[in-house]
Coordinates of C-alpha atoms and ligand atoms in Angstrom, one line a residue:
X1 CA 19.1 -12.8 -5.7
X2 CA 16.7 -13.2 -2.7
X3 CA 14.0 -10.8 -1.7
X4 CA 16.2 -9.5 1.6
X5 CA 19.1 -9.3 -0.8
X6 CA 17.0 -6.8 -3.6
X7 CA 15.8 -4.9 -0.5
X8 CA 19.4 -3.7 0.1
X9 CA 20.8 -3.6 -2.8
X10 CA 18.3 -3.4 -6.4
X11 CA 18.9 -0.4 -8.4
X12 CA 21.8 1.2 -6.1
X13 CA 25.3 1.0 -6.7
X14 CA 28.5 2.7 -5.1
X15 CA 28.5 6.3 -7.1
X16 CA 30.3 5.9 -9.9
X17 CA 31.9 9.8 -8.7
X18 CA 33.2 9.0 -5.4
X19 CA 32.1 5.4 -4.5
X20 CA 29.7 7.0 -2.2
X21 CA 27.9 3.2 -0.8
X22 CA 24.5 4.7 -0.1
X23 CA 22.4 6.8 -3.1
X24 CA 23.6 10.4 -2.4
X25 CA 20.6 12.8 -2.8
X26 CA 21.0 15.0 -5.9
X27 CA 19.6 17.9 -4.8
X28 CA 19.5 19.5 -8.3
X29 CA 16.4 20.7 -11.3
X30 CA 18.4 20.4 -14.0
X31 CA 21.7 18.7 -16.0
X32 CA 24.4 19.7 -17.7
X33 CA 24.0 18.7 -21.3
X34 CA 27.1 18.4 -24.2
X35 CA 25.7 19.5 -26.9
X36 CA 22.1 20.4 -27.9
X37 CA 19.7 17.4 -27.2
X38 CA 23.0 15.2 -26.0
X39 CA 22.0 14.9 -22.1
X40 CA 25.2 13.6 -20.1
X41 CA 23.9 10.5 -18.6
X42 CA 20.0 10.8 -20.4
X43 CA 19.0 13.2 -17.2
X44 CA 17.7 16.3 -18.5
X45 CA 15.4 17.9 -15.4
X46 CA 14.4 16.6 -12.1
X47 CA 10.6 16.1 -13.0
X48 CA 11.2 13.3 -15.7
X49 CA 13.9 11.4 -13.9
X50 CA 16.5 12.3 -11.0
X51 CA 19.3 9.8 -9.7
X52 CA 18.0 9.4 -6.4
X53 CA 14.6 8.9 -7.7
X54 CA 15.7 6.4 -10.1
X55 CA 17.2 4.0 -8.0
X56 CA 14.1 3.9 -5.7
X57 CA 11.8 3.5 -8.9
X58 CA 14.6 0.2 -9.9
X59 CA 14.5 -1.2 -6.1
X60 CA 11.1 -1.5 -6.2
X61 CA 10.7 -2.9 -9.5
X62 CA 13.0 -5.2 -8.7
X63 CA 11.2 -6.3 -5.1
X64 CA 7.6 -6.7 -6.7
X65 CA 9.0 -8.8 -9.6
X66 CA 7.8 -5.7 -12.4
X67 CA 10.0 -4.0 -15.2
X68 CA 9.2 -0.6 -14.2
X69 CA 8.9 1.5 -11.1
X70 CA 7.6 4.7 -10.5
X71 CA 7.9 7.0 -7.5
X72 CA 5.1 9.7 -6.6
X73 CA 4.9 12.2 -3.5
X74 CA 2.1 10.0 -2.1
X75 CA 0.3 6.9 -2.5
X76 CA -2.9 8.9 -3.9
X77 CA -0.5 11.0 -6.3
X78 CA 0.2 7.4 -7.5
X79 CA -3.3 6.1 -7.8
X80 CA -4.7 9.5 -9.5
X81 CA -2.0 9.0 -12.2
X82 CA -2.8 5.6 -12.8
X83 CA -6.4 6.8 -12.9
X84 CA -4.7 9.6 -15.7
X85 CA -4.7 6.7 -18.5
X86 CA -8.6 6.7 -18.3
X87 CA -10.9 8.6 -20.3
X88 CA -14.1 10.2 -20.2
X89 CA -17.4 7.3 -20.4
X90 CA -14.8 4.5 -19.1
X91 CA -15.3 2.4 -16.1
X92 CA -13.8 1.3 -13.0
X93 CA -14.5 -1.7 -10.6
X94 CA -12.8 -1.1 -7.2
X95 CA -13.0 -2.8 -3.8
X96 CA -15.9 -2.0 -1.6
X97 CA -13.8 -1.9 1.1
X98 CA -10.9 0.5 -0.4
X99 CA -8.7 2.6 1.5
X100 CA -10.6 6.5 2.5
X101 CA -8.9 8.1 0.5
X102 CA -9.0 6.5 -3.0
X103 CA -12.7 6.3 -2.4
X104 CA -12.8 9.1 -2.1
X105 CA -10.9 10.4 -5.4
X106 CA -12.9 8.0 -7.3
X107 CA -16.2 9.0 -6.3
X108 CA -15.8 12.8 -5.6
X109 CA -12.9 13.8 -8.0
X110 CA -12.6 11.8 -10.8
X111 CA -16.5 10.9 -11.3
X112 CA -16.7 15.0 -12.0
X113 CA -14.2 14.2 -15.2
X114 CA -16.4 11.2 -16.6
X115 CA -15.4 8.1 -15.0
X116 CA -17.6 5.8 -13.8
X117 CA -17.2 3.7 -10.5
X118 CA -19.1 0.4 -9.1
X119 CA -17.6 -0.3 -5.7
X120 CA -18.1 -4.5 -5.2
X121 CA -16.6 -6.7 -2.8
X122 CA -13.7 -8.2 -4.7
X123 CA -13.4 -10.9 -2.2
X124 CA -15.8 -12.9 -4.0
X125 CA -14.4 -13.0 -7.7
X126 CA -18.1 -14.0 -9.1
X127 CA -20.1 -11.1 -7.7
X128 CA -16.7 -9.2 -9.0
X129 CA -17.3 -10.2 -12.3
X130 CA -20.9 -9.2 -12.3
X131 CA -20.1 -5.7 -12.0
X132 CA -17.5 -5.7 -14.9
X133 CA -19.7 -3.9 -18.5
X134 CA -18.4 -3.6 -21.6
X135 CA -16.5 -0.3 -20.4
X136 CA -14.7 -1.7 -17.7
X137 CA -10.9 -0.4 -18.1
X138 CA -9.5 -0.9 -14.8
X139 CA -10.4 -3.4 -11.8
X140 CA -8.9 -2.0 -8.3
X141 CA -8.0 -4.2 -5.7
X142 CA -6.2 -4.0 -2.1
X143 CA -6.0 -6.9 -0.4
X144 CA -5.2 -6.6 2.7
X145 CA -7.7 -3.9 2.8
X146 CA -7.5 -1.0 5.1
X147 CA -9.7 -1.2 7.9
X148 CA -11.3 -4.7 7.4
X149 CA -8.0 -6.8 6.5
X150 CA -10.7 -8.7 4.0
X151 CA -8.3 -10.7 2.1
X152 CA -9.4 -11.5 -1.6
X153 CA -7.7 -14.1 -4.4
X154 CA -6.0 -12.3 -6.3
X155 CA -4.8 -15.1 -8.6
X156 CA -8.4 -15.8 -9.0
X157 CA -9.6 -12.4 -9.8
X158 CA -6.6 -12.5 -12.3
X159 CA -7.8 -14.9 -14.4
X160 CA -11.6 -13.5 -14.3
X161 CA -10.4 -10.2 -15.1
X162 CA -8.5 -12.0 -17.8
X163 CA -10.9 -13.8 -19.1
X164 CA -13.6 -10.8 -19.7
X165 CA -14.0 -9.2 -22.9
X166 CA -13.1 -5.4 -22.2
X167 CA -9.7 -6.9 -20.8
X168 CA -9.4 -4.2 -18.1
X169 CA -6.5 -3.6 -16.1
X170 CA -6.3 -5.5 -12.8
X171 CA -4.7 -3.4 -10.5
X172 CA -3.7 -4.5 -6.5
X173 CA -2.8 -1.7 -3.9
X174 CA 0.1 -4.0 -2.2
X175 CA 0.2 -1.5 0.8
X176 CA -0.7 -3.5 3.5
X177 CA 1.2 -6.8 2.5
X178 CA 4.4 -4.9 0.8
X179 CA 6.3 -7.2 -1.5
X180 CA 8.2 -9.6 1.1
X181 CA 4.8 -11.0 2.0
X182 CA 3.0 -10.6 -1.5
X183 CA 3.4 -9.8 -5.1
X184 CA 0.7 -9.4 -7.2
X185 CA 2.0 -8.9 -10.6
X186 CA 3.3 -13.0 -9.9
X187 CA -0.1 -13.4 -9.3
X188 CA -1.5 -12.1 -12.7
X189 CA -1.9 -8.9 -11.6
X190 CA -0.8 -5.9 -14.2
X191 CA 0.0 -3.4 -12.4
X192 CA 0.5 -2.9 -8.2
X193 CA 0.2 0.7 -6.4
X194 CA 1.8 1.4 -2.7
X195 CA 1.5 4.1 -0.2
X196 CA 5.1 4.1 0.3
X197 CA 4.3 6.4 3.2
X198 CA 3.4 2.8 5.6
X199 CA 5.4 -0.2 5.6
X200 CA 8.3 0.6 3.2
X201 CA 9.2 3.8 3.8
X202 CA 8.9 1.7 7.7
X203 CA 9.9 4.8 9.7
X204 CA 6.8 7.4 9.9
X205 CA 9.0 10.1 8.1
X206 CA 8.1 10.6 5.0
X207 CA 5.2 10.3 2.2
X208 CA 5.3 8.8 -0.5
X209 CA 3.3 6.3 -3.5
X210 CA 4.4 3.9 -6.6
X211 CA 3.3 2.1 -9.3
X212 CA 4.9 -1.2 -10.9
X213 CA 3.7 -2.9 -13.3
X214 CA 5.3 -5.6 -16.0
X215 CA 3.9 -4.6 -19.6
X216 CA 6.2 -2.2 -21.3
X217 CA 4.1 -0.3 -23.0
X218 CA 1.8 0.2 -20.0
X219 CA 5.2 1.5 -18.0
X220 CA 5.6 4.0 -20.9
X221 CA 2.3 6.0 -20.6
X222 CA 2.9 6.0 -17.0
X223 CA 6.4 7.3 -17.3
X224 CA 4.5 10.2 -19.5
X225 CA 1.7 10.8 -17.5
X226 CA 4.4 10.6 -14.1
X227 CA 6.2 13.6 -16.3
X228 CA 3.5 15.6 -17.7
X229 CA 1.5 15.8 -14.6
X230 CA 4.4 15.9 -11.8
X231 CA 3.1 14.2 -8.9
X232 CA 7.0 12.8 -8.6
X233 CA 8.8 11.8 -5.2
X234 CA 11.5 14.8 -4.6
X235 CA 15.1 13.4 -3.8
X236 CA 15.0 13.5 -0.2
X237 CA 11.9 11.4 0.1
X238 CA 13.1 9.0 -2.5
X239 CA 16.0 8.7 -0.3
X240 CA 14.2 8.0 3.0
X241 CA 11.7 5.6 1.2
X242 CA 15.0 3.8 0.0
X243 CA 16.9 3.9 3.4
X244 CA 13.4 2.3 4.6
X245 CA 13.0 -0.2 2.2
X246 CA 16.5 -2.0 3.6
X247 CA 15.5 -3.2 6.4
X248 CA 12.0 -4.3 5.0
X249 CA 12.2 -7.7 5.9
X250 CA 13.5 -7.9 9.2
X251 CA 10.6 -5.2 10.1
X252 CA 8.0 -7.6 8.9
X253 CA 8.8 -10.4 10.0
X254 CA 8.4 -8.6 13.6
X255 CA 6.1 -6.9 12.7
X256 CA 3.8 -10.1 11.8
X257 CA 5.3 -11.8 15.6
X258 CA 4.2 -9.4 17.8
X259 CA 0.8 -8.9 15.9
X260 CA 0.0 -12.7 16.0
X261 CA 0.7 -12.5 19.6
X262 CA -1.6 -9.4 20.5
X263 CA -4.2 -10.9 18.2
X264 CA -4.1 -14.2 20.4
X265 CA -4.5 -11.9 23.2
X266 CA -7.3 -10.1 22.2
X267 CA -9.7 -13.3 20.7
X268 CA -9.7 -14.2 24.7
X269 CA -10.7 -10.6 26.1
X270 CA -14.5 -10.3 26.9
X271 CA -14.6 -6.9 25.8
X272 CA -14.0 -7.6 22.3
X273 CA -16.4 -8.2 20.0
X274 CA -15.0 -9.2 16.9
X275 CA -10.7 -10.0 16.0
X276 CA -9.7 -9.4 12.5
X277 CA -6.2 -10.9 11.4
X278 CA -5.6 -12.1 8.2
X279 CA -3.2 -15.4 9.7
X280 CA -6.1 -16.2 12.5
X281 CA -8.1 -19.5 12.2
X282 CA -11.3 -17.0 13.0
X283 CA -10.8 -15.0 9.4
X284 CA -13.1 -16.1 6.8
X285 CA -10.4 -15.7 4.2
X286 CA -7.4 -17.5 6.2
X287 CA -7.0 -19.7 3.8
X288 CA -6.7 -17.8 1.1
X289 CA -4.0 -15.4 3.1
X290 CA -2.2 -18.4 4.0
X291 CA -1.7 -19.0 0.3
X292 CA -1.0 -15.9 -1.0
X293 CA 1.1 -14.0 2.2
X294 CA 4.3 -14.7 3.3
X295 CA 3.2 -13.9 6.9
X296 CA -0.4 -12.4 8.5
X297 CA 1.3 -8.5 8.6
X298 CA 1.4 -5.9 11.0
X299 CA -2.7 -4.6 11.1
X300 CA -4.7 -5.9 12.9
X301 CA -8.8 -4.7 13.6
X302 CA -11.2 -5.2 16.5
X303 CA -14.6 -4.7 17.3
X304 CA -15.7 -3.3 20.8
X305 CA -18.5 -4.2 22.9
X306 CA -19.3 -1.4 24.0
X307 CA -19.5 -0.1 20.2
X308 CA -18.3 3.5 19.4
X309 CA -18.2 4.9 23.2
X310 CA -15.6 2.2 24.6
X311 CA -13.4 1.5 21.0
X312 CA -12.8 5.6 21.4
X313 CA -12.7 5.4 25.1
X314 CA -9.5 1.9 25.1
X315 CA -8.2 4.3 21.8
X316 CA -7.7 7.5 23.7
X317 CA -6.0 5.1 26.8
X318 CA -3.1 3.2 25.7
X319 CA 0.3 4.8 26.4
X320 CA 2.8 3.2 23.9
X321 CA 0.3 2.6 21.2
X322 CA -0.1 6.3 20.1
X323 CA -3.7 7.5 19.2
X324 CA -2.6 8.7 15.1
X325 CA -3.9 7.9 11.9
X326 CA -1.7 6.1 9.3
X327 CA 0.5 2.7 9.7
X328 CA 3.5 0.6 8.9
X329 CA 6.1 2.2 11.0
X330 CA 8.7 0.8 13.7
X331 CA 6.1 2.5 16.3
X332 CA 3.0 1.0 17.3
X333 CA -0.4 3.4 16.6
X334 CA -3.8 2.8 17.4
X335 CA -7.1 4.7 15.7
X336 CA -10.8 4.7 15.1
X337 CA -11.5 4.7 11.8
X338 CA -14.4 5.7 12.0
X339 CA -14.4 8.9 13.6
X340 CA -10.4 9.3 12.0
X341 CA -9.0 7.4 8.9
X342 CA -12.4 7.0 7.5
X343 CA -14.3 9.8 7.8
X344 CA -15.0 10.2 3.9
X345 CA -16.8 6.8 3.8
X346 CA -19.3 7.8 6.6
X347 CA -23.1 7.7 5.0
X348 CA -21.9 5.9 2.1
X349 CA -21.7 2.0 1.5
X350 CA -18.2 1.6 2.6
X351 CA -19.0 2.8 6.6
X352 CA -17.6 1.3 9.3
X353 CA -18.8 0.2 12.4
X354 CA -18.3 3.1 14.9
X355 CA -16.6 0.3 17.1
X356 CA -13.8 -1.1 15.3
X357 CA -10.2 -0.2 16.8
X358 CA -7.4 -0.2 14.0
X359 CA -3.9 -1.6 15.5
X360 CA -0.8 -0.6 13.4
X361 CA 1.8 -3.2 15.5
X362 CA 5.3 -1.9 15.8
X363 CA 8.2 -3.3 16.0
X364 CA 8.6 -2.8 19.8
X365 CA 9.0 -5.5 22.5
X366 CA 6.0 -7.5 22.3
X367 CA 5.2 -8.1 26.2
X368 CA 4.9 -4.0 26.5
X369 CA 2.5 -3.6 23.7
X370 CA 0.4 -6.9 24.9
X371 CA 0.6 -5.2 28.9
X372 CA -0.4 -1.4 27.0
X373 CA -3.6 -3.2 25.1
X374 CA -4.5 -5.1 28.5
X375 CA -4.5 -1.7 30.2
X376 CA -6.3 -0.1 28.1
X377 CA -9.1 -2.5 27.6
X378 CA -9.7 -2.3 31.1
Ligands
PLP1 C1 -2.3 5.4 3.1 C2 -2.8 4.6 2.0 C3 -3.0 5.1 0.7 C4 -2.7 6.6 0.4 O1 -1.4 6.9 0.5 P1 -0.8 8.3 0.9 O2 0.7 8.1 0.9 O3 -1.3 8.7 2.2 O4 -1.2 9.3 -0.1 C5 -3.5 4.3 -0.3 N1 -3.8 3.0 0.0 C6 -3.7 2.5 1.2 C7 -4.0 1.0 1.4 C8 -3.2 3.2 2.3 O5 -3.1 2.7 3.5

């Protein structure tokens, strides 16, 4: 079946009860069992596995082409647990250019339990490779990344990572591109990690992270370390991030219209320093999106002029954009990471310049949102 096929219908079928057509929400801990050890239908409490859950974790290991799927509260209660197969003295190589927040559990949280972390830009698989030692166990990638939309190969990093010695796991945060535009694990990757929170869950209503990977035995310790430390997606987020995931396509598709249209708009305004959109000739990486994305996404970055004063000045005036942090829903938002999203980077390597303007483009009518900027702006 076809991607916009899977979105609607992977891992759900009518309930086998009452033919219900959507994924009822099992509010319930626990399961009635027949005997001692003899679980009903092999549920046996809501931590390890609920229904609801468990079609959400099959959709989405269906969409990014994987054999497993798991679903966490958030994106970071994903990316810790992944983290969780690590031990003490081992060694991770992540994007210098990763999202706030999982720089900020790698350097402040988990660097306290023995991990060690060189942050590299991954958009240039030779300097990547340099960083990897001997200890290397995991190599963490987003591409799109979250403000700078630097776009690296992952196919290309793939077969580096494979190549190396300590064999570490290469691991891509698909938030930004979500699996209609790019799959990694197709791409070599082993295992992919979302913020289900932005584009899939698509409506700004819930919170939520995954991991899918391909390797069995892989999706086995994660299925134990999902259970033993309990970062899990409850049912009624499950079912949101589910309803979202249905109408996946159609939202990105729009989403990726209206943002090449604004993007064309702002490379001609004079108050803009710098446009950053994966699909525009002007990206150093273009080609490489081209190749690897469906279409150029929803985010787009600018740089202002008139540096931090004017990006918070145009970000505190639009009137349909709304001034918020996150992404990926049906309604437009606008932010400074700096002084918002990225706070956590400031003084370290990973800063941003106090003038870049973050666009999350929604799925509204396209002429309003190009008419809001141009206001703005001005
Ligand atoms: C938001 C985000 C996260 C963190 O996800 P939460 O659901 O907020 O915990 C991780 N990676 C990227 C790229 C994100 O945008």
């Amino acid at each position: 079946m076809k991607f916009e096929t899977l979105a609607i219908h992977a891992g759900q079928e009518p309930d086998p009860n009452n033919g219900a057509v959507m994924t009822p929400v099992y509010f319930t801990s626990t399961y009635m069992q027949d005997g001692i050890g003899r679980p009903r239908q092999g549920y046996e409490y809501s931590r390890t596995l609920n229904p609801t859950r468990k079609a959400l974790q099959d959709c989405l290991a269906e969409l990014e082409s994987g054999t497993f799927g798991l679903a966490f509260a958030s994106g970071m209660a994903a990316t810790d647990t992944v983290l969780r197969m690590l031990a003490s003295g081992d060694h991770v190589v992540a994007g210098n250019d990763v999202y706030g927040g999982t720089f900020r559990l790698f350097d402040k949280i988990l660097r306290r339990f023995g991990l060690d972390f060189t942050f590299a830009d991954t958009t240039d698989p030779e300097n990547l490779a340099e960083a990897l030692t001997p200890s290397t166990r995991i190599v963490w990638l987003e591409t799109p990344t979250n403000p700078l939309l630097a776009v690296t190969d992952i196919r290309a990093v793939a077969e580096m990572v494979k190549n190396h010695a300590s064999k570490p796991l290469l691991v891509v945060d698909n938030t930004f591109a979500t699996p209609y535009l790019q799959r990694p694990l197709e791409l070599g990757a082993d295992l992919v990690v979302h913020s289900t929170t932005k584009y899939l869950g698509g409506h700004s209503d819930v919170v939520g992270g995954a991991i899918v990977g391909k390797d069995k035995e892989v999706g086995e310790k994660l299925a134990y370390l999902q259970n033993a430390i309990g970062g899990i997606q409850g049912p009624m987020d499950s079912f949101l991030v589910l309803r979202g995931i249905k109408t996946l396509p159609i939202r990105m598709d729009r989403h990726a219209q209206n943002a090449e249209k604004i993007a064309a708009f702002l490379d001609k305004q004079k108050n803009v320093k710098r446009l950053i959109y994966p699909f525009h000739e002007s990206h150093p990486q273009v080609q490489i999106a081209k190749r690897q994305m469906k279409n150029g996404g929803g985010m787009i970055s600018f740089v202002m002029k008139g540096g931090k004063d004017a990006a918070v000045k145009a970000a505190e005036s639009t009137k349909i954009f709304t001034l918020a942090e996150s992404l990926g829903g049906v309604e437009s938002l606008i932010e400074v990471p700096a002084a918002m999203t990225h706070l956590s980077v400031a003084g370290s390597a990973l800063e941003v310049d106090p003038g870049l303007v973050r666009l999350s483009v929604g799925i509204e009518n396209v002429d309003d949102l190009i008419a809001d900027i141009e206001q703005a702006l001005r």
